[in-house]
PDB file of C-alpha atoms and ligand atoms in Angstrom:
ATOM      1  CA  MET A 127       0.002  -0.002   0.002  1.00 58.00           C
ATOM      2  CA  THR A 128       1.472   3.367  -1.095  1.00 70.00           C
ATOM      3  CA  ASP A 129       0.131   6.884  -1.480  1.00 81.00           C
ATOM      4  CA  LYS A 130       1.140   6.997  -5.170  1.00 88.00           C
ATOM      5  CA  PRO A 131      -1.656   7.408  -7.760  1.00 92.00           C
ATOM      6  CA  LYS A 132      -3.058   4.038  -8.799  1.00 93.00           C
ATOM      7  CA  LEU A 133      -3.122   3.083 -12.489  1.00 93.00           C
ATOM      8  CA  ALA A 134      -5.161   0.074 -13.612  1.00 95.00           C
ATOM      9  CA  VAL A 135      -5.223  -1.508 -17.091  1.00 96.00           C
ATOM     10  CA  TRP A 136      -8.311  -3.545 -18.042  1.00 97.00           C
ATOM     11  CA  LYS A 137      -8.985  -5.780 -21.016  1.00 96.00           C
ATOM     12  CA  PHE A 138     -12.245  -6.647 -22.740  1.00 97.00           C
ATOM     13  CA  SER A 139     -12.698  -8.182 -26.241  1.00 96.00           C
ATOM     14  CA  SER A 140      -9.415  -7.377 -27.965  1.00 96.00           C
ATOM     15  CA  CYS A 141      -6.091  -8.768 -29.152  1.00 95.00           C
ATOM     16  CA  ASP A 142      -4.016  -7.175 -26.320  1.00 94.00           C
ATOM     17  CA  GLY A 143      -2.079  -5.121 -28.896  1.00 94.00           C
ATOM     18  CA  CYS A 144      -2.831  -1.808 -27.209  1.00 95.00           C
ATOM     19  CA  GLN A 145      -1.642  -3.118 -23.840  1.00 94.00           C
ATOM     20  CA  LEU A 146       1.521  -4.290 -25.601  1.00 91.00           C
ATOM     21  CA  SER A 147       2.002  -0.703 -26.784  1.00 90.00           C
ATOM     22  CA  LEU A 148       2.182   0.251 -23.115  1.00 88.00           C
ATOM     23  CA  LEU A 149       4.788  -2.461 -22.435  1.00 86.00           C
ATOM     24  CA  ASP A 150       6.626  -1.281 -25.549  1.00 85.00           C
ATOM     25  CA  CYS A 151       7.244   2.070 -23.853  1.00 80.00           C
ATOM     26  CA  GLU A 152      10.116   0.413 -21.911  1.00 74.00           C
ATOM     27  CA  ASP A 153      12.580   3.247 -21.152  1.00 77.00           C
ATOM     28  CA  GLU A 154       9.903   5.948 -21.262  1.00 78.00           C
ATOM     29  CA  LEU A 155       7.697   4.028 -18.827  1.00 73.00           C
ATOM     30  CA  LEU A 156      10.341   3.642 -16.113  1.00 73.00           C
ATOM     31  CA  PRO A 157      10.236   7.251 -14.863  1.00 77.00           C
ATOM     32  CA  VAL A 158       6.416   7.152 -14.985  1.00 74.00           C
ATOM     33  CA  ALA A 159       6.357   3.815 -13.118  1.00 72.00           C
ATOM     34  CA  GLU A 160       8.324   5.382 -10.230  1.00 78.00           C
ATOM     35  CA  THR A 161       5.600   7.921  -9.659  1.00 82.00           C
ATOM     36  CA  ILE A 162       2.585   5.595  -9.861  1.00 86.00           C
ATOM     37  CA  GLU A 163       1.413   2.288  -8.460  1.00 89.00           C
ATOM     38  CA  ILE A 164       0.388  -0.205 -11.132  1.00 88.00           C
ATOM     39  CA  ALA A 165      -2.628  -1.690  -9.405  1.00 89.00           C
ATOM     40  CA  GLU A 166      -3.884  -3.989 -12.160  1.00 88.00           C
ATOM     41  CA  PHE A 167      -2.204  -4.890 -15.458  1.00 89.00           C
ATOM     42  CA  LEU A 168      -2.374  -8.618 -16.160  1.00 88.00           C
ATOM     43  CA  GLU A 169      -0.114  -8.366 -19.234  1.00 84.00           C
ATOM     44  CA  ALA A 170       2.691  -7.101 -16.985  1.00 83.00           C
ATOM     45  CA  THR A 171       2.129  -8.308 -13.418  1.00 82.00           C
ATOM     46  CA  ARG A 172       0.098 -10.756 -11.372  1.00 84.00           C
ATOM     47  CA  ALA A 173      -0.250  -8.152  -8.602  1.00 81.00           C
ATOM     48  CA  GLN A 174      -3.848  -7.016  -8.171  1.00 89.00           C
ATOM     49  CA  VAL A 175      -4.564  -4.111  -5.852  1.00 89.00           C
ATOM     50  CA  ASP A 176      -8.130  -3.227  -4.866  1.00 92.00           C
ATOM     51  CA  GLY A 177      -9.648   0.088  -5.989  1.00 88.00           C
ATOM     52  CA  PRO A 178     -10.428   2.907  -5.999  1.00 96.00           C
ATOM     53  CA  TYR A 179      -8.152   3.734  -8.946  1.00 96.00           C
ATOM     54  CA  ASP A 180      -6.941   7.155 -10.055  1.00 95.00           C
ATOM     55  CA  VAL A 181      -6.703   6.265 -13.753  1.00 95.00           C
ATOM     56  CA  SER A 182      -8.119   3.223 -15.550  1.00 97.00           C
ATOM     57  CA  LEU A 183      -7.046   2.390 -19.103  1.00 97.00           C
ATOM     58  CA  VAL A 184      -9.664   0.244 -20.808  1.00 98.00           C
ATOM     59  CA  GLU A 185      -8.814  -1.859 -23.876  1.00 98.00           C
ATOM     60  CA  GLY A 186     -11.341  -3.847 -25.893  1.00 98.00           C
ATOM     61  CA  SER A 187     -14.992  -3.702 -26.868  1.00 98.00           C
ATOM     62  CA  ILE A 188     -18.076  -4.871 -25.002  1.00 97.00           C
ATOM     63  CA  SER A 189     -19.378  -8.092 -26.484  1.00 94.00           C
ATOM     64  CA  ASN A 190     -21.183  -9.980 -23.691  1.00 93.00           C
ATOM     65  CA  LEU A 191     -23.245  -9.253 -20.581  1.00 93.00           C
ATOM     66  CA  HIS A 192     -20.429 -10.254 -18.221  1.00 94.00           C
ATOM     67  CA  ASP A 193     -18.197  -7.584 -19.852  1.00 95.00           C
ATOM     68  CA  LEU A 194     -20.891  -5.008 -19.330  1.00 94.00           C
ATOM     69  CA  GLU A 195     -21.247  -5.702 -15.608  1.00 95.00           C
ATOM     70  CA  ARG A 196     -17.455  -5.684 -15.118  1.00 96.00           C
ATOM     71  CA  LEU A 197     -17.147  -2.389 -16.997  1.00 98.00           C
ATOM     72  CA  GLN A 198     -19.735  -0.732 -14.779  1.00 97.00           C
ATOM     73  CA  ARG A 199     -17.806  -1.804 -11.658  1.00 97.00           C
ATOM     74  CA  ILE A 200     -14.584  -0.365 -13.149  1.00 98.00           C
ATOM     75  CA  ARG A 201     -16.335   2.970 -13.748  1.00 98.00           C
ATOM     76  CA  GLU A 202     -17.581   3.093 -10.157  1.00 98.00           C
ATOM     77  CA  GLN A 203     -14.055   2.506  -8.847  1.00 98.00           C
ATOM     78  CA  SER A 204     -12.144   4.853 -11.188  1.00 98.00           C
ATOM     79  CA  ALA A 205     -11.701   8.635 -11.022  1.00 96.00           C
ATOM     80  CA  VAL A 206     -10.659   8.752 -14.691  1.00 96.00           C
ATOM     81  CA  VAL A 207     -11.471   6.213 -17.422  1.00 97.00           C
ATOM     82  CA  ILE A 208      -9.534   6.312 -20.705  1.00 97.00           C
ATOM     83  CA  ALA A 209     -10.620   4.068 -23.603  1.00 98.00           C
ATOM     84  CA  ILE A 210      -7.580   2.946 -25.606  1.00 97.00           C
ATOM     85  CA  GLY A 211      -7.581   1.655 -29.176  1.00 97.00           C
ATOM     86  CA  ALA A 212     -10.007   0.962 -32.003  1.00 97.00           C
ATOM     87  CA  CYS A 213     -11.728  -1.860 -30.074  1.00 97.00           C
ATOM     88  CA  ALA A 214     -12.494   0.360 -27.091  1.00 98.00           C
ATOM     89  CA  THR A 215     -13.356   3.482 -29.093  1.00 97.00           C
ATOM     90  CA  ALA A 216     -15.166   1.952 -32.113  1.00 96.00           C
ATOM     91  CA  GLY A 217     -15.959  -1.706 -31.414  1.00 96.00           C
ATOM     92  CA  GLY A 218     -12.858  -2.969 -33.249  1.00 96.00           C
ATOM     93  CA  ILE A 219     -12.700  -5.764 -35.785  1.00 94.00           C
ATOM     94  CA  GLN A 220     -15.338  -7.529 -33.693  1.00 94.00           C
ATOM     95  CA  ALA A 221     -17.830  -4.880 -34.885  1.00 95.00           C
ATOM     96  CA  LEU A 222     -17.721  -6.394 -38.386  1.00 93.00           C
ATOM     97  CA  ARG A 223     -20.537  -8.596 -37.084  1.00 92.00           C
ATOM     98  CA  ASN A 224     -22.767  -5.630 -36.240  1.00 92.00           C
ATOM     99  CA  GLY A 225     -25.874  -5.561 -38.372  1.00 87.00           C
ATOM    100  CA  ARG A 226     -25.428  -9.221 -39.327  1.00 90.00           C
ATOM    101  CA  ASP A 227     -26.878 -12.422 -37.805  1.00 94.00           C
ATOM    102  CA  VAL A 228     -24.349 -13.178 -35.039  1.00 94.00           C
ATOM    103  CA  GLY A 229     -26.154 -16.468 -34.315  1.00 93.00           C
ATOM    104  CA  GLU A 230     -25.317 -17.683 -37.804  1.00 94.00           C
ATOM    105  CA  PHE A 231     -21.621 -16.805 -37.325  1.00 93.00           C
ATOM    106  CA  VAL A 232     -21.544 -18.662 -34.005  1.00 93.00           C
ATOM    107  CA  ARG A 233     -23.182 -21.757 -35.524  1.00 95.00           C
ATOM    108  CA  THR A 234     -20.712 -21.697 -38.431  1.00 95.00           C
ATOM    109  CA  VAL A 235     -17.549 -21.257 -36.363  1.00 92.00           C
ATOM    110  CA  TYR A 236     -18.096 -23.249 -33.153  1.00 94.00           C
ATOM    111  CA  ALA A 237     -18.644 -26.981 -32.732  1.00 95.00           C
ATOM    112  CA  HIS A 238     -20.723 -26.274 -29.609  1.00 96.00           C
ATOM    113  CA  PRO A 239     -22.466 -22.934 -30.163  1.00 94.00           C
ATOM    114  CA  GLU A 240     -24.576 -23.513 -27.035  1.00 94.00           C
ATOM    115  CA  TYR A 241     -21.548 -22.538 -24.922  1.00 93.00           C
ATOM    116  CA  ILE A 242     -21.131 -19.165 -26.636  1.00 92.00           C
ATOM    117  CA  ASP A 243     -22.703 -16.204 -24.852  1.00 90.00           C
ATOM    118  CA  THR A 244     -22.394 -13.050 -26.935  1.00 93.00           C
ATOM    119  CA  LEU A 245     -24.272  -9.812 -27.559  1.00 94.00           C
ATOM    120  CA  ALA A 246     -25.560  -9.085 -31.065  1.00 94.00           C
ATOM    121  CA  ASN A 247     -23.190  -6.106 -31.415  1.00 95.00           C
ATOM    122  CA  SER A 248     -19.622  -5.305 -30.399  1.00 96.00           C
ATOM    123  CA  THR A 249     -19.726  -1.817 -28.951  1.00 96.00           C
ATOM    124  CA  PRO A 250     -17.282   0.873 -27.776  1.00 97.00           C
ATOM    125  CA  ILE A 251     -16.789   1.617 -24.086  1.00 98.00           C
ATOM    126  CA  ALA A 252     -18.432   5.056 -24.342  1.00 97.00           C
ATOM    127  CA  ASP A 253     -21.728   3.406 -25.388  1.00 97.00           C
ATOM    128  CA  HIS A 254     -22.060   2.085 -21.825  1.00 97.00           C
ATOM    129  CA  ILE A 255     -20.261   4.354 -19.355  1.00 98.00           C
ATOM    130  CA  THR A 256     -18.907   7.907 -19.200  1.00 98.00           C
ATOM    131  CA  VAL A 257     -15.409   7.988 -20.687  1.00 98.00           C
ATOM    132  CA  ASP A 258     -13.012  10.815 -19.838  1.00 97.00           C
ATOM    133  CA  PHE A 259     -10.834  10.433 -22.933  1.00 96.00           C
ATOM    134  CA  GLU A 260     -10.671   8.270 -26.067  1.00 96.00           C
ATOM    135  CA  LEU A 261      -7.287   7.439 -27.569  1.00 96.00           C
ATOM    136  CA  ARG A 262      -7.582   6.191 -31.168  1.00 96.00           C
ATOM    137  CA  GLY A 263      -5.569   3.640 -33.113  1.00 96.00           C
ATOM    138  CA  CYS A 264      -5.090  -0.037 -33.877  1.00 96.00           C
ATOM    139  CA  PRO A 265      -2.857  -0.194 -32.044  1.00 95.00           C
ATOM    140  CA  ILE A 266      -2.531   3.105 -30.205  1.00 96.00           C
ATOM    141  CA  ASN A 267       0.565   5.260 -30.558  1.00 94.00           C
ATOM    142  CA  LYS A 268       2.786   4.745 -27.479  1.00 91.00           C
ATOM    143  CA  HIS A 269       3.943   8.373 -27.380  1.00 90.00           C
ATOM    144  CA  GLN A 270       0.338   9.563 -27.325  1.00 93.00           C
ATOM    145  CA  LEU A 271      -0.442   7.040 -24.595  1.00 92.00           C
ATOM    146  CA  LEU A 272       2.373   8.356 -22.389  1.00 90.00           C
ATOM    147  CA  GLU A 273       1.139  11.911 -22.953  1.00 92.00           C
ATOM    148  CA  VAL A 274      -2.416  10.940 -21.982  1.00 94.00           C
ATOM    149  CA  ILE A 275      -1.361   9.081 -18.824  1.00 91.00           C
ATOM    150  CA  SER A 276       0.992  11.887 -17.772  1.00 89.00           C
ATOM    151  CA  ALA A 277      -1.678  14.518 -18.414  1.00 93.00           C
ATOM    152  CA  PHE A 278      -4.343  12.853 -16.300  1.00 91.00           C
ATOM    153  CA  LEU A 279      -1.900  12.097 -13.487  1.00 86.00           C
ATOM    154  CA  ALA A 280      -0.940  15.801 -13.544  1.00 88.00           C
ATOM    155  CA  GLY A 281      -4.600  16.867 -13.625  1.00 89.00           C
ATOM    156  CA  ARG A 282      -4.485  18.519 -17.071  1.00 92.00           C
ATOM    157  CA  GLN A 283      -6.021  17.773 -20.473  1.00 91.00           C
ATOM    158  CA  PRO A 284      -3.887  15.695 -22.888  1.00 94.00           C
ATOM    159  CA  LEU A 285      -2.288  17.451 -25.862  1.00 92.00           C
ATOM    160  CA  THR A 286      -3.101  15.115 -28.743  1.00 93.00           C
ATOM    161  CA  PRO A 287      -4.059  16.500 -32.175  1.00 93.00           C
ATOM    162  CA  ALA A 288      -7.487  15.739 -33.679  1.00 90.00           C
ATOM    163  CA  HIS A 289      -6.861  16.709 -37.304  1.00 94.00           C
ATOM    164  CA  SER A 290      -6.943  14.368 -40.316  1.00 97.00           C
ATOM    165  CA  GLU A 291      -4.171  12.253 -41.814  1.00 97.00           C
ATOM    166  CA  CYS A 292      -4.149  14.678 -44.784  1.00 97.00           C
ATOM    167  CA  ILE A 293      -2.914  17.492 -42.550  1.00 97.00           C
ATOM    168  CA  GLU A 294      -0.119  15.149 -41.416  1.00 97.00           C
ATOM    169  CA  CYS A 295       0.925  14.675 -45.083  1.00 98.00           C
ATOM    170  CA  LYS A 296       1.047  18.425 -45.611  1.00 97.00           C
ATOM    171  CA  MET A 297       3.114  18.966 -42.433  1.00 96.00           C
ATOM    172  CA  ARG A 298       5.615  16.265 -43.409  1.00 96.00           C
ATOM    173  CA  GLY A 299       5.787  17.018 -47.103  1.00 97.00           C
ATOM    174  CA  THR A 300       4.450  13.565 -48.041  1.00 98.00           C
ATOM    175  CA  VAL A 301       3.416  13.231 -51.700  1.00 97.00           C
ATOM    176  CA  CYS A 302      -0.336  12.526 -51.950  1.00 98.00           C
ATOM    177  CA  VAL A 303      -0.989   9.004 -53.288  1.00 97.00           C
ATOM    178  CA  MET A 304      -4.447   9.978 -54.569  1.00 96.00           C
ATOM    179  CA  VAL A 305      -3.146  12.927 -56.582  1.00 95.00           C
ATOM    180  CA  ALA A 306       0.117  11.293 -57.741  1.00 96.00           C
ATOM    181  CA  LYS A 307      -1.042   7.715 -58.336  1.00 95.00           C
ATOM    182  CA  GLY A 308      -4.836   7.799 -58.339  1.00 94.00           C
ATOM    183  CA  GLU A 309      -4.937   5.397 -55.368  1.00 95.00           C
ATOM    184  CA  PRO A 310      -7.839   5.625 -52.938  1.00 97.00           C
ATOM    185  CA  CYS A 311      -6.839   6.841 -49.473  1.00 98.00           C
ATOM    186  CA  LEU A 312      -9.025   7.259 -46.374  1.00 98.00           C
ATOM    187  CA  GLY A 313      -6.673   9.937 -45.013  1.00 98.00           C
ATOM    188  CA  PRO A 314      -9.081  12.874 -45.554  1.00 98.00           C
ATOM    189  CA  VAL A 315     -11.577  11.343 -43.076  1.00 98.00           C
ATOM    190  CA  THR A 316      -9.144   9.550 -40.738  1.00 98.00           C
ATOM    191  CA  HIS A 317      -7.954  10.756 -37.338  1.00 97.00           C
ATOM    192  CA  THR A 318      -4.245  11.518 -37.089  1.00 96.00           C
ATOM    193  CA  GLY A 319      -1.937   9.801 -34.580  1.00 95.00           C
ATOM    194  CA  CYS A 320      -0.072   7.024 -36.407  1.00 95.00           C
ATOM    195  CA  GLY A 321       2.845   9.189 -37.511  1.00 94.00           C
ATOM    196  CA  ASN A 322       1.723   9.281 -41.176  1.00 97.00           C
ATOM    197  CA  LEU A 323       2.770   5.644 -41.629  1.00 97.00           C
ATOM    198  CA  CYS A 324       1.001   4.603 -44.832  1.00 98.00           C
ATOM    199  CA  PRO A 325       1.169   7.728 -47.026  1.00 98.00           C
ATOM    200  CA  SER A 326       4.846   8.196 -46.110  1.00 97.00           C
ATOM    201  CA  SER A 327       5.366   4.601 -47.313  1.00 97.00           C
ATOM    202  CA  ASN A 328       3.690   5.509 -50.612  1.00 96.00           C
ATOM    203  CA  ARG A 329       0.367   3.746 -49.987  1.00 97.00           C
ATOM    204  CA  GLY A 330      -3.154   4.844 -49.093  1.00 97.00           C
ATOM    205  CA  CYS A 331      -4.497   5.029 -45.542  1.00 98.00           C
ATOM    206  CA  TYR A 332      -7.108   2.392 -44.660  1.00 96.00           C
ATOM    207  CA  GLY A 333      -8.418   4.214 -41.625  1.00 96.00           C
ATOM    208  CA  CYS A 334      -7.099   2.278 -38.620  1.00 96.00           C
ATOM    209  CA  PHE A 335      -7.242   5.391 -36.412  1.00 96.00           C
ATOM    210  CA  GLY A 336     -10.969   5.755 -37.115  1.00 96.00           C
ATOM    211  CA  PRO A 337     -12.953   8.762 -38.289  1.00 96.00           C
ATOM    212  CA  LYS A 338     -11.804  12.273 -37.474  1.00 94.00           C
ATOM    213  CA  GLU A 339     -14.330  14.781 -36.159  1.00 89.00           C
ATOM    214  CA  THR A 340     -16.915  15.762 -38.820  1.00 91.00           C
ATOM    215  CA  PRO A 341     -15.651  13.464 -41.608  1.00 95.00           C
ATOM    216  CA  ASN A 342     -17.255  13.956 -45.046  1.00 97.00           C
ATOM    217  CA  THR A 343     -17.288  10.262 -45.963  1.00 97.00           C
ATOM    218  CA  ALA A 344     -19.916  10.634 -48.719  1.00 97.00           C
ATOM    219  CA  SER A 345     -17.811  13.137 -50.648  1.00 97.00           C
ATOM    220  CA  LEU A 346     -14.690  10.988 -50.317  1.00 97.00           C
ATOM    221  CA  ALA A 347     -16.542   7.849 -51.440  1.00 97.00           C
ATOM    222  CA  ASP A 348     -17.794   9.742 -54.530  1.00 96.00           C
ATOM    223  CA  ARG A 349     -14.207  10.745 -55.284  1.00 95.00           C
ATOM    224  CA  PHE A 350     -13.063   7.107 -54.907  1.00 96.00           C
ATOM    225  CA  ALA A 351     -15.753   6.024 -57.387  1.00 95.00           C
ATOM    226  CA  THR A 352     -15.241   8.737 -59.996  1.00 94.00           C
ATOM    227  CA  GLY A 353     -11.525   9.505 -59.632  1.00 92.00           C
ATOM    228  CA  CYS A 354     -10.040   6.134 -58.622  1.00 93.00           C
ATOM    229  CA  GLY A 355     -12.467   3.702 -60.265  1.00 93.00           C
ATOM    230  CA  VAL A 356     -13.435   1.940 -57.029  1.00 95.00           C
ATOM    231  CA  GLU A 357     -16.472  -0.333 -57.399  1.00 92.00           C
ATOM    232  CA  GLU A 358     -19.546   0.050 -55.188  1.00 90.00           C
ATOM    233  CA  ARG A 359     -19.015  -3.202 -53.260  1.00 88.00           C
ATOM    234  CA  ARG A 360     -15.386  -2.316 -52.581  1.00 93.00           C
ATOM    235  CA  LEU A 361     -16.495   1.095 -51.251  1.00 95.00           C
ATOM    236  CA  ALA A 362     -18.492  -0.646 -48.537  1.00 94.00           C
ATOM    237  CA  GLU A 363     -15.506  -2.819 -47.639  1.00 94.00           C
ATOM    238  CA  MET A 364     -13.165   0.167 -47.427  1.00 95.00           C
ATOM    239  CA  PHE A 365     -15.246   1.749 -44.660  1.00 95.00           C
ATOM    240  CA  ARG A 366     -15.580  -1.565 -42.839  1.00 92.00           C
ATOM    241  CA  GLY A 367     -12.111  -2.215 -41.456  1.00 90.00           C
ATOM    242  CA  PHE A 368     -10.627  -1.904 -38.002  1.00 90.00           C
ATOM    243  CA  THR A 369     -13.172   0.711 -36.964  1.00 93.00           C
ATOM    244  CA  ALA A 370     -16.263  -0.807 -38.552  1.00 89.00           C
ATOM    245  CA  GLY A 371     -18.391   0.162 -35.542  1.00 92.00           C
ATOM    246  CA  ALA A 372     -17.553   3.892 -35.702  1.00 95.00           C
ATOM    247  CA  GLU A 373     -20.817   5.584 -36.615  1.00 94.00           C
ATOM    248  CA  ALA A 374     -19.544   7.644 -39.586  1.00 96.00           C
ATOM    249  CA  PHE A 375     -17.804   4.676 -41.227  1.00 96.00           C
ATOM    250  CA  ALA A 376     -20.647   2.225 -40.478  1.00 94.00           C
ATOM    251  CA  ARG A 377     -23.178   4.631 -42.064  1.00 94.00           C
ATOM    252  CA  GLU A 378     -21.059   5.075 -45.201  1.00 96.00           C
ATOM    253  CA  ALA A 379     -20.503   1.305 -45.587  1.00 94.00           C
ATOM    254  CA  GLU A 380     -24.239   0.694 -45.251  1.00 92.00           C
ATOM    255  CA  ARG A 381     -24.996   3.332 -47.915  1.00 93.00           C
ATOM    256  CA  HIS A 382     -22.954   1.327 -50.460  1.00 93.00           C
ATOM    257  CA  ASP A 383     -24.334  -2.028 -49.328  1.00 85.00           C
ATOM    258  CA  ARG A 384     -27.839  -0.789 -50.073  1.00 68.00           C
ATOM    259  CA  SER A 385     -27.119   0.786 -53.461  1.00 56.00           C
TER     260      SER A 385
HETATM  261  S1  LIG B 407      -7.342  -1.720 -31.149  1.00 79.68           S
HETATM  262 FE1  LIG B 407      -6.221  -3.145 -32.452  1.00 79.68          FE
HETATM  263  S2  LIG B 407      -4.283  -3.481 -31.388  1.00 79.68           S
HETATM  264 FE2  LIG B 407      -5.710  -2.571 -29.902  1.00 79.68          FE
HETATM  265  S3  LIG B 407      -6.616  -4.308 -28.878  1.00 79.68           S
HETATM  266 FE3  LIG B 407      -7.986  -3.786 -30.555  1.00 79.68          FE
HETATM  267  S4  LIG B 407      -7.325  -5.092 -32.267  1.00 79.68           S
HETATM  268 FE4  LIG B 407      -5.700  -5.115 -30.746  1.00 79.68          FE
HETATM  269  S1  LIG B 408      -2.017  10.641 -49.287  1.00 79.68           S
HETATM  270 FE1  LIG B 408      -3.997  10.376 -48.315  1.00 79.68          FE
HETATM  271  S2  LIG B 408      -3.752  11.363 -46.357  1.00 79.68           S
HETATM  272 FE2  LIG B 408      -2.090  12.098 -47.614  1.00 79.68          FE
HETATM  273  S3  LIG B 408      -2.842  13.988 -48.543  1.00 79.68           S
HETATM  274 FE3  LIG B 408      -3.299  12.334 -49.966  1.00 79.68          FE
HETATM  275  S4  LIG B 408      -5.404  11.734 -49.459  1.00 79.68           S
HETATM  276 FE4  LIG B 408      -4.608  12.893 -47.708  1.00 79.68          FE
HETATM  277  S1  LIG B 409      -4.037   3.011 -41.994  1.00 79.68           S
HETATM  278 FE1  LIG B 409      -4.044   5.267 -41.856  1.00 79.68          FE
HETATM  279  S2  LIG B 409      -4.186   5.671 -39.694  1.00 79.68           S
HETATM  280 FE2  LIG B 409      -3.554   3.522 -39.920  1.00 79.68          FE
HETATM  281  S3  LIG B 409      -1.307   3.528 -39.886  1.00 79.68           S
HETATM  282 FE3  LIG B 409      -1.908   3.692 -42.009  1.00 79.68          FE
HETATM  283  S4  LIG B 409      -1.990   5.928 -42.379  1.00 79.68           S
HETATM  284 FE4  LIG B 409      -2.013   5.637 -40.219  1.00 79.68          FE
END
C-alpha cells in the first residue's frame, strides 16, 4: 500500500495489442512507473490491488453481458477512465458482425455454439459508461499514450491532435498518393496519430485510427468512385475495417451495401 496514484489496465474483447504498446514504452515508462502504483495490469504483473483507482485504461470492446457488468464496476471505482484503441473506441474488428446475424456466425464457427454467450453487437466503451478520454488507433501510438497518462496524473487535459491524416501529409511534405497515383486513401476522413505511416510509405491510408471529427465520408466515397475507379461493393468494404463500428464509417458502408 502506497500513497502514489493508482493506475489500472483492463482488457475486454481485444487482441491485447494496445496493452503491448504500453509495455513497448520500456525506457519511457520507467520514470512514470516510479511515480505511480500499477494496481492492475495482467499483461505485466500478477499483482492485483483493490480500488479505488486514479486512472483506468480500458482496452477492448463490449461483447457480452459479463463484460458489461465488469465495466460498470470499473467505472464506479475509477476517477478517470480512458478508452484505448479501435476496439475500445469503435468496437474494433469484432464490430464487423454488427448488423449481421451473429447467431449464424456462431453456428458456423463453433462446434458447440450452445456454450457461446455473446451480444448481437460489439460496442465501444463510451456506449455504456462515461469515458473521460478516447485514444484512437489499432494499435494506439505509445507516445500519445504516455502523454495521456501523464496529463491525467498531472490533472491537465492531454495534448493530442485531432486533425486528419491529410494534414499530417502536408506537415511532413508527403506526396499525396491519390493525386500522384490515383490510389484511394481514407486519409481525408481519418484521425491523425499514427505518424503518417502509410502515405509516407507511398500507400493509401485504410483508416485504422478511425474517423476524425466531422468526416465527409460521402464526398470521399464519390471521389473514390469517380476519380479512382473503385467499385460500389469495394467502397463498402473500405469503410468496414478496424473501426467498422464507428458511426460515420458504419453509415457510409451501409450506404454502399444498399445501393
Ligand atoms: S485496437 Fe487493435 S491493437 Fe488494440 S486491442 Fe484492438 S485489435 Fe488489438
Ligand atoms: S495521401 Fe492520403 S492522407 Fe495524404 S494527402 Fe493524400 S489523401 Fe490525404
Ligand atoms: S491506416 Fe491510416 S491511420 Fe492507420 S497507420 Fe496507415 S496511415 Fe495511419
